[in-house]
Amino acid sequence: MLDEGASAPHPGWAMGGLLERDGELEMLRSTVLEAASGRGCVVLVAGEAGIGKSSLIAAWTADPGTEARVLAGWCDDFLTSRTLGPLRDLARVTGGDLEDAVGAHDTTAVLDALLRELDQPLRPTVVVLEDVHWADEATLDVIRYVGRRIERLPAVLAITYREDELDPEHPLHGVLGALRGPVHRLSLHPLSSTAVAALTEGSSLDTAEIVRITGGNPFFVSEIARGDDRLPASVADAVIGRLHGLPAGARTAVERLSVVPGGAPLELATASGLELEDLALAEAHGLLVTDGRDLAFRHELARLAVASSLPAASRIGHHRAVLEQLLDTDDEAAILHHAVGAGRRDVVAAHGPAAARDAYHAGAYRQAEAHQRHVLDAEELLEPTVRAELLEDRAWTLYNLHRSDDALATAARATELRARLDDPVAHARALTVLSRMHYMANDPGAAIAAAEEARLLFERHGDEEQRVEGLVTRASTYALVEEPADLAMELTEMAVTATEDLDRPDLRSLALNYRAVARCAGGRRPDPADFREAIRLALRAGRLELAARAYTNLAFELLVSKEPTQETLPVLDEALAFVEDHDLLSHAFDLRARRAAVTFALGRWEQAEHELQRLRASSHQRGMIDLIALETLARLALRRGDATADELVDSAWFLARRSEAVPYLGLIGAIRLEQAWLEGDAGAVPAILAELPLDRLRPRMRAEVLRYAQLAGAPVEAASDVAEPWASSIAGDWRSAARAWREDQRPYELAVELVASGEIEPTKEALHVLDGLGAAPAARLARRQLRELGVRHVPRGPREPTRRHPAGLTERQAEVLQLLAEGLTNAQIAERLVVSVRTVDHHVAAVLQKLGVTSRHEAVERDAELQALDIGWR
């Protein structure tokens, strides 16, 4: 791989050096000086193709401002991104642990080894990763992981990418959003007319016309400047024009290299039939560059221009010539790329499975999926066992990509194939995969059936360790379904005992994970110890998905067990950071939906709704995980009084009943009872309660169900096994319950208890909270109660959404402004809205800024002026 312009002038260079990039160079050099003092950072260099990103990086790394170690790696435009592609470049320089980890496709080991490479106190290290818009997921995992930790290291991580190649779903967006600490962003701009004139000095071409054609893009300008004083219609025409000016041999050399993204070793080029004289001539004409070891186009845009101009037959021929030289190497990803381009299905079948397996084990799931898809196009050429292994890996790949329906179909294909082969243990393992996929597709009955069939095969045909494998599979499935609860508890305890002396950390991780789940289902409060040990063991075994599963289950149990918010949030954040570091999309969807549920509980309804709608829009699945998002959306619509509430509640209940999962039956059952309360439908309560497995609900979940049943009119007695603060509510001690909800910053639950007081002042406070949340149905109940208590002037509440405020105030900001008008201090507002004083401080500052005033008094006056204009915002 070569940096663009490795032995030729960089686009954007004139005799005096790099043009119009002095400010950027100064900033880049300052980051190295900071790193030398132990304060690392990330630098993002963005811009369109040809804008000079690599030229800027080359000028910087040639003179970083102080002595520094520079490591550089490149991402290439292969058919499917190469797993850990740029890390391979780094590892060739560093050797040692990083080289070993990259060679083993062990992403976890790569992360550790790279951090050690960056922690060199004698001089700062600059790591440059170019063109990361083409990066594989494993590389993106490395960027995210290192970028979140680099602040404490004497290092700079610089990445370049093309902004215009990032669609809204590109995974790089999530990586950039997750970076912490100092992040410097450079967005490179086109050259001015003055700089274009400097680059084209000596040419008879009109500068203004060059600017019009090129838009000031440095590479485009340099390509036209290299021409023969005739202005081409496009930059591609300029490149192809120079190509056609070459002798036949040199033209063939350029065309052959155009099918090799990122360039090729000189040895490979000559072995594929190219002559050094022809390569030298192409270099002299400015199409290729070389450092004596590697060959590459001067810019990727030039390569693409040449490649796209080739007739299909020529392109296939060039792929075949390169492929023949690669077959004796171990670069399986490159072999697969050229085999597909060459139409060599036999080579795809022979080498593709290894490329797919490497990507899968490295956690590069998008790349693994693409490799698997290419290989399955030639599946009739695969050995049956190879095809079965590929299908099993593909099922897990699709599962991790949050494509549960496709994962289930693929697992079913693998299981059918294994059943025809004479290997019952392998068949049992395929059934284990199938069981998991059935559960994720919200079919618990089929999940149990597959787990039971796997267990029988393991018992009849497996050795002792394999029989334990069957037990763990069966135990984990029953723990998830929680039916029957006693059996799940018994099986998971047996699994923990059976794995105690077994050297299988993966099986023991599963056993501990699901024992913790079964214990919660049996009524115990979540104990993080088993979950934490399960995570540790999974990481020791290199099984990232198992660690993610334990993280997700811990977060789930804290949430559905209704543990205090401040206990749940840190775990959710930790778990989410882990799964996003490793690009486990299915688990990330799960945890983001649960994080949004907590956001909703804290009263930030708009934020929660935005996140949940975004998640559902990104997913076409309607399995178990989607139910997590749907549950909160249904509760939100109900509490707002939206027209979609009935449909969402009914859909959530349908999925919960289909899942047969006790936690979801409890969660959605509580929503249906709250609906009965808000709608005054006491007659619906007995039927709803009859459909719920009350005796098997988590204590806090059962308490919530009973509280809403009581509010809806059902007779409910206080009992010793009902959890707080619902026990106080049911017993009529609304003050204790309200105090607990206030401490946990749960405004809606607080307002419910204040309304339940039956007293004027608490009900007035509840009305303020409910109006602020936009909880119209509960607010109507509060207003009716105030009238029944004899209050003559009941606040009418907002008549129009505050989002229509002409100054652009949000609903919450408009509510804060209204409370300012009442003369409340920030501390009093914080207490009224059940938020922190710091949050109110931020809201007040935003109100002042949006209204263009400097004091609270001026803000209230300005608000009064807007209302007098009768612009209809409320």
mmCIF file of C-alpha atoms in Angstrom, residues 35 39 116 120 168 171 185 202 213 229 261 266 291 344 552 559 571 580 634 654 664 669 715 720 736 780 824 857:
data_model
loop_
_atom_site.group_PDB
_atom_site.id
_atom_site.type_symbol
_atom_site.label_atom_id
_atom_site.label_comp_id
_atom_site.label_asym_id
_atom_site.label_seq_id
_atom_site.Cartn_x
_atom_site.Cartn_y
_atom_site.Cartn_z
ATOM 1 C CA ALA A 35 0.739 13.838 22.997
ATOM 2 C CA ARG A 39 -2.363 13.984 26.495
ATOM 3 C CA ARG A 116 0.685 -1.262 24.472
ATOM 4 C CA GLN A 120 5.506 4.471 24.706
ATOM 5 C CA PRO A 168 -27.089 7.434 7.125
ATOM 6 C CA PRO A 171 -21.318 2.164 10.824
ATOM 7 C CA ARG A 185 -12.208 17.587 13.296
ATOM 8 C CA GLY A 202 2.768 27.752 -17.029
ATOM 9 C CA ILE A 213 -14.788 21.990 -13.997
ATOM 10 C CA ASP A 229 -3.202 22.356 -22.643
ATOM 11 C CA PRO A 261 -7.596 -1.794 -4.829
ATOM 12 C CA LEU A 266 6.044 -4.831 -7.241
ATOM 13 C CA ASP A 291 8.415 3.351 -3.390
ATOM 14 C CA ARG A 344 -13.692 -18.543 -10.826
ATOM 15 C CA THR A 552 -27.663 -7.792 28.293
ATOM 16 C CA LEU A 559 -34.876 -3.117 34.427
ATOM 17 C CA VAL A 571 -24.843 -1.030 34.037
ATOM 18 C CA GLU A 580 -20.757 -1.102 20.534
ATOM 19 C CA ALA A 634 -46.947 1.552 23.812
ATOM 20 C CA PHE A 654 -49.929 -10.101 20.992
ATOM 21 C CA TYR A 664 -43.019 -9.541 28.975
ATOM 22 C CA GLY A 669 -50.037 -6.637 31.504
ATOM 23 C CA PRO A 715 -59.721 -4.780 45.425
ATOM 24 C CA SER A 720 -45.639 -8.805 52.882
ATOM 25 C CA SER A 736 -43.790 7.262 51.433
ATOM 26 C CA ARG A 780 -57.500 14.953 33.015
ATOM 27 C CA LEU A 824 -39.899 29.996 41.289
ATOM 28 C CA HIS A 857 -37.110 38.984 34.235
#
